Amino acid sequence: MGLKRLTVNLRIAVVQLNPQIGHLEETVVRAHSLVRRVERYQPDIVVFPEFALSGYSFHSRAEISAHLCRPQEGPAWEFCQQISRKLSCVTVMGYPERGDNQQAYNSALVVDEEGKLAFNYRKSFLYDTDEEWQCAENPAGFQAFELPLKGKARDHDGHVHDVKLRSAIGICMDLSPYKFKAPFQECEFSTYQLEHGTELLIVPMAWLHASSVTRDTADPATGKAEIARTMDQLGLPLHGSQNQFQVNIKLRDGTCEEECPGNGTLTSAPSDAGVASSYSDLSRPDQQNLDYWTIRFMPFLACKWRENWFVEKALKPILAKFKGSRFTYLGSSLKAPWLFENKNALLVLCNRCGAEDGATVYAGSSGFLKFNGQYGNEEEILNSSNRSVELLGNLGKGYEGVIVRDVSFEIERDL
């Protein structure tokens, strides 16, 4: 008995949707249509966005009340059960949860291949919109759980093993600093997952594009006008693209299937269009957000300066401020310069696309990042081009669609 290095091989499908409030049935039809596009490839895991079927921009408890469901009730639960049982896969989907004592949560279901509830995660860090309908924070905070997968790991001798992956769900704002006020470098979610040895990170999102009008927008009326003008130039309704599917499938056996709708590109933009003009090239991912998501996982990224922090014992006074609530800072501990060195983890990002309220534009760009635990003494670049990050593929920012990848990463188990 002893630690053995195992290679985990998974086929994961990520479905990007543009759900609109009050249009549940239409969204369910499109979601099923996208699943049918990939069911013959027999994915092990299928992931959907935050509030995948209901739409996201609710502005009061009264508005969202009819959409709240218990974890094993309602349209999201029924949909996930259908997909899991039909494809014998794990299904992950965000939904609005009705809790006890009049509490409501922004949650995500994890349904196993038999259609049983494997885990229910509640969002910990809330965005402005969540607070408008009195969403409650997860009382348990960030969490990790074991996800059983049969026959998905192989040792160096070729023997196949069942495995329980150390897994976690994060929902959108969980990746950001708490209330946008905590120090950026604390990286709360990724630090928690590093310290708990998480190997598979799945993040359903309703993440905004930079053109969105938010509480911090200086001139909301102008911002909304720019969004309307951009959508019009793209030949899209104000809520963005629907039923124009982007398909991106690349498998280990050489299977490659790619489809991309229309132009979705602004040939020219008004000189005063500002950031709204960046909502173009809809089949391409939003690089600004890809870089942001990457840097929010700084504890998993290679960074050559950690060695100096370790040698100079610079971490001790920093960690003392946390009073035992954590034992790492940006991936470094008092015992090792980089706790993640020579380890692997897979990040699955599932964002929605489209727009709501004529003000909120979503960034899409769903896809996969693998952290390889290498280049710890060399790397200086702190964005998605960091060599310890492997970009395995992304959908574009503006179209509904599905991306499928065969992913491999290494874990250690005592066998």
Short mmCIF file of C-alpha atoms in Angstrom, two decimals:
data_model
loop_
_atom_site.label_atom_id
_atom_site.label_comp_id
_atom_site.label_asym_id
_atom_site.label_seq_id
_atom_site.Cartn_x
_atom_site.Cartn_y
_atom_site.Cartn_z
CA MET A 1 0.00 0.00 0.00
CA GLY A 2 1.18 3.53 -0.76
CA LEU A 3 0.56 6.61 -2.84
CA LYS A 4 0.01 5.87 -6.52
CA ARG A 5 -0.25 8.31 -9.37
CA LEU A 6 -3.46 7.77 -11.34
CA THR A 7 -4.55 9.33 -14.61
CA VAL A 8 -8.19 10.38 -14.66
CA ASN A 9 -9.83 10.43 -18.09
CA LEU A 10 -13.17 12.20 -18.41
CA ARG A 11 -15.38 13.37 -21.23
CA ILE A 12 -17.15 16.58 -20.20
CA ALA A 13 -19.83 18.56 -22.03
CA VAL A 14 -20.50 22.20 -21.16
CA VAL A 15 -23.77 23.72 -22.37
CA GLN A 16 -24.04 27.49 -22.80
CA LEU A 17 -27.58 28.90 -22.73
CA ASN A 18 -29.41 32.23 -22.97
CA PRO A 19 -32.41 31.71 -20.66
CA GLN A 20 -35.00 34.46 -20.36
CA ILE A 21 -37.32 34.93 -17.39
CA GLY A 22 -40.82 33.69 -18.20
CA HIS A 23 -39.67 31.51 -21.09
CA LEU A 24 -38.91 28.26 -19.28
CA GLU A 25 -40.39 25.88 -21.84
CA GLU A 26 -38.46 27.40 -24.74
CA THR A 27 -35.22 27.21 -22.75
CA VAL A 28 -35.82 23.56 -21.86
CA VAL A 29 -36.40 22.75 -25.54
CA ARG A 30 -33.12 24.41 -26.56
CA ALA A 31 -31.23 22.72 -23.71
CA HIS A 32 -32.51 19.30 -24.78
CA SER A 33 -31.60 20.10 -28.38
CA LEU A 34 -28.00 20.84 -27.39
CA VAL A 35 -27.77 17.69 -25.28
CA ARG A 36 -28.98 15.64 -28.25
CA ARG A 37 -26.07 17.04 -30.26
CA VAL A 38 -23.60 15.34 -27.91
CA GLU A 39 -25.39 12.34 -26.43
CA ARG A 40 -23.80 9.94 -28.93
CA TYR A 41 -20.41 10.90 -27.50
CA GLN A 42 -21.51 9.63 -24.05
CA PRO A 43 -20.14 12.39 -21.80
CA ASP A 44 -19.32 11.52 -18.20
CA ILE A 45 -20.35 14.97 -16.93
CA VAL A 46 -22.72 17.55 -18.42
CA VAL A 47 -22.64 21.08 -16.97
CA PHE A 48 -25.16 23.92 -17.30
CA PRO A 49 -24.96 27.58 -16.16
CA GLU A 50 -26.16 29.42 -13.08
CA PHE A 51 -29.99 29.71 -13.10
CA ALA A 52 -29.77 27.76 -16.35
CA LEU A 53 -33.50 27.42 -17.04
CA SER A 54 -35.11 30.29 -15.14
CA GLY A 55 -33.14 33.33 -16.27
CA TYR A 56 -31.09 35.35 -13.81
CA SER A 57 -32.09 39.02 -13.43
CA PHE A 58 -34.74 38.87 -10.72
CA HIS A 59 -35.07 42.13 -8.79
CA SER A 60 -37.31 41.24 -5.84
CA ARG A 61 -38.37 38.27 -3.73
CA ALA A 62 -41.86 38.59 -5.19
CA GLU A 63 -40.47 38.30 -8.72
CA ILE A 64 -38.42 35.17 -8.03
CA SER A 65 -40.80 33.48 -5.60
CA ALA A 66 -42.64 31.36 -8.18
CA HIS A 67 -39.31 30.04 -9.49
CA LEU A 68 -37.95 28.85 -6.12
CA CYS A 69 -37.81 25.07 -5.72
CA ARG A 70 -36.61 22.54 -3.19
CA PRO A 71 -33.45 20.68 -4.27
CA GLN A 72 -35.35 17.59 -5.44
CA GLU A 73 -38.33 19.36 -6.97
CA GLY A 74 -39.00 21.59 -9.95
CA PRO A 75 -37.81 21.97 -13.54
CA ALA A 76 -34.04 21.93 -12.91
CA TRP A 77 -34.27 18.74 -10.85
CA GLU A 78 -36.52 17.03 -13.41
CA PHE A 79 -34.27 18.09 -16.28
CA CYS A 80 -31.08 16.89 -14.55
CA GLN A 81 -32.66 13.55 -13.67
CA GLN A 82 -33.69 13.03 -17.30
CA ILE A 83 -30.22 13.82 -18.63
CA SER A 84 -28.36 11.79 -16.00
CA ARG A 85 -30.51 8.70 -16.50
CA LYS A 86 -30.57 8.93 -20.29
CA LEU A 87 -26.81 9.48 -20.68
CA SER A 88 -25.66 7.69 -17.49
CA CYS A 89 -23.74 10.83 -16.62
CA VAL A 90 -23.33 13.34 -13.81
CA THR A 91 -25.35 16.51 -14.46
CA VAL A 92 -24.68 19.91 -12.86
CA MET A 93 -27.13 22.81 -13.11
CA GLY A 94 -27.73 26.11 -11.31
CA TYR A 95 -31.23 26.92 -10.02
CA PRO A 96 -33.07 29.15 -7.50
CA GLU A 97 -33.55 27.15 -4.29
CA ARG A 98 -36.36 27.45 -1.75
CA GLY A 99 -34.85 26.87 1.68
CA ASP A 100 -36.33 26.55 5.15
CA ASN A 101 -37.62 29.47 7.23
CA GLN A 102 -38.35 31.61 4.16
CA GLN A 103 -34.72 31.52 3.08
CA ALA A 104 -33.82 31.44 -0.61
CA TYR A 105 -30.51 30.47 -2.17
CA ASN A 106 -28.68 30.62 -5.47
CA SER A 107 -27.79 26.94 -5.77
CA ALA A 108 -26.46 24.21 -8.04
CA LEU A 109 -27.53 20.60 -8.26
CA VAL A 110 -25.14 17.71 -8.80
CA VAL A 111 -27.11 14.67 -9.96
CA ASP A 112 -25.38 11.30 -10.36
CA GLU A 113 -25.71 8.84 -13.24
CA GLU A 114 -28.66 7.10 -11.54
CA GLY A 115 -30.59 10.33 -11.22
CA LYS A 116 -29.93 10.70 -7.50
CA LEU A 117 -28.88 13.89 -5.75
CA ALA A 118 -25.12 13.72 -5.18
CA PHE A 119 -24.65 17.25 -3.83
CA ASN A 120 -26.46 20.57 -3.53
CA TYR A 121 -24.25 23.65 -3.29
CA ARG A 122 -25.42 27.12 -2.27
CA LYS A 123 -23.62 30.22 -3.50
CA SER A 124 -21.46 31.77 -0.78
CA PHE A 125 -20.48 35.17 -2.20
CA LEU A 126 -23.49 37.09 -3.51
CA TYR A 127 -23.66 39.50 -6.42
CA ASP A 128 -25.77 42.69 -6.35
CA THR A 129 -28.63 41.01 -8.22
CA ASP A 130 -28.76 38.13 -5.71
CA GLU A 131 -29.16 40.62 -2.89
CA GLU A 132 -32.11 42.30 -4.64
CA TRP A 133 -34.23 39.19 -4.00
CA GLN A 134 -32.84 38.64 -0.50
CA CYS A 135 -30.75 35.62 -1.41
CA ALA A 136 -29.03 34.11 1.63
CA GLU A 137 -25.34 33.24 1.74
CA ASN A 138 -24.40 29.59 2.06
CA PRO A 139 -24.30 29.02 5.84
CA ALA A 140 -21.62 26.36 5.27
CA GLY A 141 -19.41 28.68 3.20
CA PHE A 142 -17.24 27.15 0.50
CA GLN A 143 -17.41 23.36 0.33
CA ALA A 144 -15.73 20.36 -1.23
CA PHE A 145 -17.19 16.90 -1.73
CA GLU A 146 -16.31 13.50 -3.15
CA LEU A 147 -17.72 12.65 -6.56
CA PRO A 148 -17.65 8.88 -7.26
CA LEU A 149 -16.76 7.92 -10.83
CA LYS A 150 -16.57 4.33 -11.97
CA GLY A 151 -13.64 3.09 -14.01
CA LYS A 152 -12.32 6.56 -14.83
CA ALA A 153 -8.81 6.29 -13.39
CA ARG A 154 -5.87 4.24 -14.63
CA ASP A 155 -2.51 3.55 -12.99
CA HIS A 156 0.85 3.32 -14.75
CA ASP A 157 0.45 -0.45 -15.06
CA GLY A 158 -2.76 -0.01 -17.00
CA HIS A 159 -5.09 -1.15 -14.24
CA VAL A 160 -8.46 0.62 -14.13
CA HIS A 161 -9.79 2.02 -10.86
CA ASP A 162 -12.99 3.53 -9.55
CA VAL A 163 -12.24 6.90 -8.03
CA LYS A 164 -13.83 9.48 -5.76
CA LEU A 165 -12.71 12.84 -7.11
CA ARG A 166 -12.22 15.67 -4.64
CA SER A 167 -14.67 18.08 -6.22
CA ALA A 168 -16.20 21.49 -5.66
CA ILE A 169 -18.87 23.75 -7.07
CA GLY A 170 -18.41 27.50 -7.15
CA ILE A 171 -21.10 29.82 -8.49
CA CYS A 172 -20.05 32.95 -10.37
CA MET A 173 -19.39 35.62 -7.70
CA ASP A 174 -17.73 32.96 -5.53
CA LEU A 175 -14.64 33.55 -7.69
CA SER A 176 -14.51 37.28 -6.91
CA PRO A 177 -13.42 39.09 -3.73
CA TYR A 178 -16.18 39.08 -1.10
CA LYS A 179 -18.63 41.89 -1.95
CA PHE A 180 -15.86 43.26 -4.23
CA LYS A 181 -14.35 44.68 -1.03
CA ALA A 182 -11.98 41.96 0.23
CA PRO A 183 -8.31 42.31 -0.79
CA PHE A 184 -7.93 40.94 -4.32
CA GLN A 185 -4.92 38.80 -3.40
CA GLU A 186 -6.82 36.79 -0.79
CA CYS A 187 -8.36 34.63 -3.55
CA GLU A 188 -10.84 33.19 -1.05
CA PHE A 189 -12.47 30.46 -3.16
CA SER A 190 -9.33 29.14 -4.83
CA THR A 191 -7.37 29.26 -1.56
CA TYR A 192 -10.04 27.15 0.14
CA GLN A 193 -10.00 24.62 -2.70
CA LEU A 194 -6.20 24.43 -2.78
CA GLU A 195 -6.07 23.78 0.96
CA HIS A 196 -8.71 21.05 0.62
CA GLY A 197 -6.93 19.29 -2.24
CA THR A 198 -9.73 19.82 -4.74
CA GLU A 199 -9.09 18.18 -8.11
CA LEU A 200 -12.25 19.00 -10.08
CA LEU A 201 -13.73 22.50 -9.92
CA ILE A 202 -17.05 23.17 -11.65
CA VAL A 203 -18.30 26.76 -11.87
CA PRO A 204 -21.80 27.56 -13.21
CA MET A 205 -22.03 31.30 -13.90
CA ALA A 206 -24.10 34.24 -15.08
CA TRP A 207 -20.95 36.33 -15.51
CA LEU A 208 -21.25 39.78 -17.03
CA HIS A 209 -19.61 41.21 -20.10
CA ALA A 210 -17.88 44.56 -19.56
CA SER A 211 -20.58 46.37 -21.55
CA SER A 212 -23.22 45.65 -18.89
CA VAL A 213 -24.91 48.46 -16.99
CA THR A 214 -24.38 47.92 -13.25
CA ARG A 215 -24.76 49.87 -10.01
CA ASP A 216 -21.39 51.45 -10.72
CA THR A 217 -22.24 52.68 -14.23
CA ALA A 218 -21.94 56.47 -14.28
CA ASP A 219 -24.56 57.02 -17.01
CA PRO A 220 -26.99 54.04 -17.15
CA ALA A 221 -29.17 55.55 -19.88
CA THR A 222 -26.23 55.95 -22.22
CA GLY A 223 -25.00 52.46 -21.37
CA LYS A 224 -28.37 50.92 -22.22
CA ALA A 225 -28.53 52.87 -25.46
CA GLU A 226 -25.10 51.54 -26.43
CA ILE A 227 -26.20 47.97 -25.71
CA ALA A 228 -29.34 48.41 -27.83
CA ARG A 229 -27.30 49.89 -30.67
CA THR A 230 -24.77 47.06 -30.54
CA MET A 231 -27.46 44.36 -30.60
CA ASP A 232 -29.14 46.10 -33.51
CA GLN A 233 -25.89 46.26 -35.47
CA LEU A 234 -25.38 42.56 -34.82
CA GLY A 235 -28.87 41.86 -36.16
CA LEU A 236 -29.97 40.51 -32.79
CA PRO A 237 -32.96 41.19 -30.53
CA LEU A 238 -32.25 43.05 -27.31
CA HIS A 239 -31.98 39.77 -25.38
CA GLY A 240 -29.20 38.50 -27.65
CA SER A 241 -28.79 35.34 -29.68
CA GLN A 242 -30.94 32.23 -29.22
CA ASN A 243 -31.27 29.07 -31.33
CA GLN A 244 -28.04 29.84 -33.18
CA PHE A 245 -25.82 27.11 -31.80
CA GLN A 246 -22.05 27.00 -31.64
CA VAL A 247 -20.74 23.43 -31.44
CA ASN A 248 -17.14 22.65 -30.51
CA ILE A 249 -16.25 18.99 -30.03
CA LYS A 250 -12.68 17.67 -29.99
CA LEU A 251 -12.04 14.18 -28.66
CA ARG A 252 -9.02 12.04 -27.99
CA ASP A 253 -9.83 9.65 -30.87
CA GLY A 254 -9.56 12.49 -33.39
CA THR A 255 -13.26 13.27 -33.58
CA CYS A 256 -13.68 16.95 -34.41
CA GLU A 257 -17.02 18.68 -34.92
CA GLU A 258 -17.22 22.45 -35.16
CA GLU A 259 -20.16 24.62 -36.14
CA CYS A 260 -20.42 28.37 -35.81
CA PRO A 261 -23.45 30.52 -36.61
CA GLY A 262 -23.55 33.67 -38.77
CA ASN A 263 -21.16 36.54 -38.66
CA GLY A 264 -21.85 37.85 -35.16
CA THR A 265 -19.23 40.49 -35.83
CA LEU A 266 -19.37 44.26 -35.92
CA THR A 267 -17.68 45.38 -39.12
CA SER A 268 -17.56 48.89 -37.72
CA ALA A 269 -18.54 50.54 -34.47
CA PRO A 270 -19.45 54.13 -33.70
CA SER A 271 -16.49 56.02 -32.32
CA ASP A 272 -18.44 56.78 -29.16
CA ALA A 273 -19.66 53.23 -28.62
CA GLY A 274 -17.15 52.63 -25.85
CA VAL A 275 -16.93 49.22 -24.26
CA ALA A 276 -20.20 48.07 -25.83
CA SER A 277 -18.35 47.72 -29.14
CA SER A 278 -16.27 44.93 -27.58
CA TYR A 279 -19.41 42.78 -27.62
CA SER A 280 -18.54 41.54 -31.08
CA ASP A 281 -16.95 38.45 -32.63
CA LEU A 282 -19.60 36.47 -30.79
CA SER A 283 -18.03 33.12 -31.65
CA ARG A 284 -14.81 34.11 -29.88
CA PRO A 285 -14.36 34.01 -26.10
CA ASP A 286 -14.05 37.13 -23.98
CA GLN A 287 -10.31 37.30 -23.34
CA GLN A 288 -10.66 39.89 -20.59
CA ASN A 289 -12.81 37.55 -18.53
CA LEU A 290 -10.68 34.50 -19.32
CA ASP A 291 -7.69 36.32 -17.88
CA TYR A 292 -9.68 37.43 -14.84
CA TRP A 293 -10.98 33.94 -14.12
CA THR A 294 -7.45 32.61 -14.43
CA ILE A 295 -5.88 35.08 -12.02
CA ARG A 296 -8.61 34.37 -9.47
CA PHE A 297 -7.04 30.91 -9.27
CA MET A 298 -3.65 32.38 -8.44
CA PRO A 299 -2.93 29.68 -5.79
CA PHE A 300 -3.00 27.14 -8.66
CA LEU A 301 -0.77 29.24 -10.97
CA ALA A 302 3.00 29.03 -11.26
CA CYS A 303 4.79 32.12 -9.95
CA LYS A 304 8.56 32.29 -9.53
CA TRP A 305 8.45 34.86 -6.71
CA ARG A 306 7.07 32.32 -4.24
CA GLU A 307 10.57 30.91 -3.74
CA ASN A 308 11.77 34.29 -2.48
CA TRP A 309 8.81 34.61 -0.12
CA PHE A 310 9.66 31.19 1.29
CA VAL A 311 13.39 31.82 1.71
CA GLU A 312 12.82 35.23 3.25
CA LYS A 313 10.11 33.83 5.56
CA ALA A 314 7.81 36.61 4.41
CA LEU A 315 4.63 34.58 4.89
CA LYS A 316 4.67 34.15 8.65
CA PRO A 317 3.37 37.65 9.55
CA ILE A 318 0.86 37.54 6.67
CA LEU A 319 -0.62 34.19 7.71
CA ALA A 320 -0.71 35.28 11.35
CA LYS A 321 -3.36 37.83 10.39
CA PHE A 322 -5.74 35.02 9.42
CA LYS A 323 -5.58 33.54 12.95
CA GLY A 324 -5.52 29.93 11.83
CA SER A 325 -8.40 30.17 9.33
CA ARG A 326 -6.01 29.34 6.49
CA PHE A 327 -2.46 28.06 6.15
CA THR A 328 -1.55 29.31 2.66
CA TYR A 329 -1.25 32.66 0.94
CA LEU A 330 -1.37 32.82 -2.86
CA GLY A 331 -0.49 29.13 -2.89
CA SER A 332 2.50 29.36 -0.53
CA SER A 333 2.74 27.83 2.94
CA LEU A 334 5.31 27.87 5.72
CA LYS A 335 6.32 24.33 4.69
CA ALA A 336 6.50 24.66 0.90
CA PRO A 337 6.92 27.52 -1.57
CA TRP A 338 4.03 26.23 -3.69
CA LEU A 339 1.56 23.75 -2.27
CA PHE A 340 0.23 22.87 -5.73
CA GLU A 341 3.59 22.03 -7.30
CA ASN A 342 3.49 18.83 -9.41
CA LYS A 343 -0.25 18.48 -8.88
CA ASN A 344 -3.15 18.74 -11.33
CA ALA A 345 -6.63 20.23 -11.19
CA LEU A 346 -9.34 20.76 -13.78
CA LEU A 347 -11.51 23.89 -13.90
CA VAL A 348 -14.83 23.70 -15.79
CA LEU A 349 -16.42 27.10 -16.45
CA CYS A 350 -20.04 27.19 -17.61
CA ASN A 351 -21.33 30.69 -18.24
CA ARG A 352 -24.56 31.87 -19.83
CA CYS A 353 -24.78 34.23 -22.79
CA GLY A 354 -27.25 36.79 -24.11
CA ALA A 355 -28.71 39.78 -22.28
CA GLU A 356 -31.50 40.70 -19.87
CA ASP A 357 -33.31 43.93 -18.98
CA GLY A 358 -31.59 45.74 -21.85
CA ALA A 359 -28.83 46.35 -19.33
CA THR A 360 -27.14 43.08 -18.37
CA VAL A 361 -24.97 41.48 -21.05
CA TYR A 362 -23.41 38.11 -20.29
CA ALA A 363 -19.92 37.06 -21.34
CA GLY A 364 -20.39 33.41 -22.34
CA SER A 365 -16.91 31.94 -23.04
CA SER A 366 -17.62 28.63 -21.29
CA GLY A 367 -14.80 26.11 -21.37
CA PHE A 368 -11.98 24.27 -19.63
CA LEU A 369 -8.70 25.15 -17.91
CA LYS A 370 -6.23 22.60 -16.59
CA PHE A 371 -3.70 23.59 -13.94
CA ASN A 372 -0.61 21.41 -14.41
CA GLY A 373 1.50 22.33 -11.36
CA GLN A 374 4.62 23.02 -13.44
CA TYR A 375 7.01 25.97 -14.05
CA GLY A 376 6.85 27.13 -10.44
CA ASN A 377 10.40 28.52 -10.47
CA GLU A 378 10.14 30.18 -13.88
CA GLU A 379 6.77 31.72 -14.62
CA GLU A 380 6.21 35.48 -14.43
CA ILE A 381 3.10 35.97 -16.56
CA LEU A 382 -0.05 36.09 -14.46
CA ASN A 383 -2.88 35.59 -16.93
CA SER A 384 -4.26 32.78 -19.11
CA SER A 385 -0.95 32.54 -21.02
CA ASN A 386 0.82 31.34 -17.85
CA ARG A 387 2.43 28.00 -18.78
CA SER A 388 0.97 26.26 -15.74
CA VAL A 389 -2.48 26.84 -17.28
CA GLU A 390 -3.58 24.71 -20.22
CA LEU A 391 -6.50 26.22 -22.16
CA LEU A 392 -8.46 23.23 -23.44
CA GLY A 393 -11.08 25.19 -25.37
CA ASN A 394 -13.84 27.75 -24.99
CA LEU A 395 -17.08 28.72 -26.65
CA GLY A 396 -17.63 32.26 -27.84
CA LYS A 397 -19.10 35.08 -25.83
CA GLY A 398 -22.42 35.44 -27.59
CA TYR A 399 -23.94 32.19 -28.84
CA GLU A 400 -25.72 29.33 -27.17
CA GLY A 401 -23.89 26.09 -27.75
CA VAL A 402 -22.00 23.12 -26.41
CA ILE A 403 -18.33 22.30 -26.05
CA VAL A 404 -17.07 18.77 -25.38
CA ARG A 405 -13.56 17.72 -24.45
CA ASP A 406 -11.73 14.58 -23.39
CA VAL A 407 -9.69 15.72 -20.42
CA SER A 408 -6.88 13.96 -18.56
CA PHE A 409 -5.31 14.91 -15.27
CA GLU A 410 -3.31 13.15 -12.60
CA ILE A 411 -4.24 12.51 -8.99
CA GLU A 412 -2.68 10.55 -6.14
CA ARG A 413 -4.39 7.85 -4.11
CA ASP A 414 -3.34 5.45 -1.40
CA LEU A 415 -3.86 2.05 -3.05
#
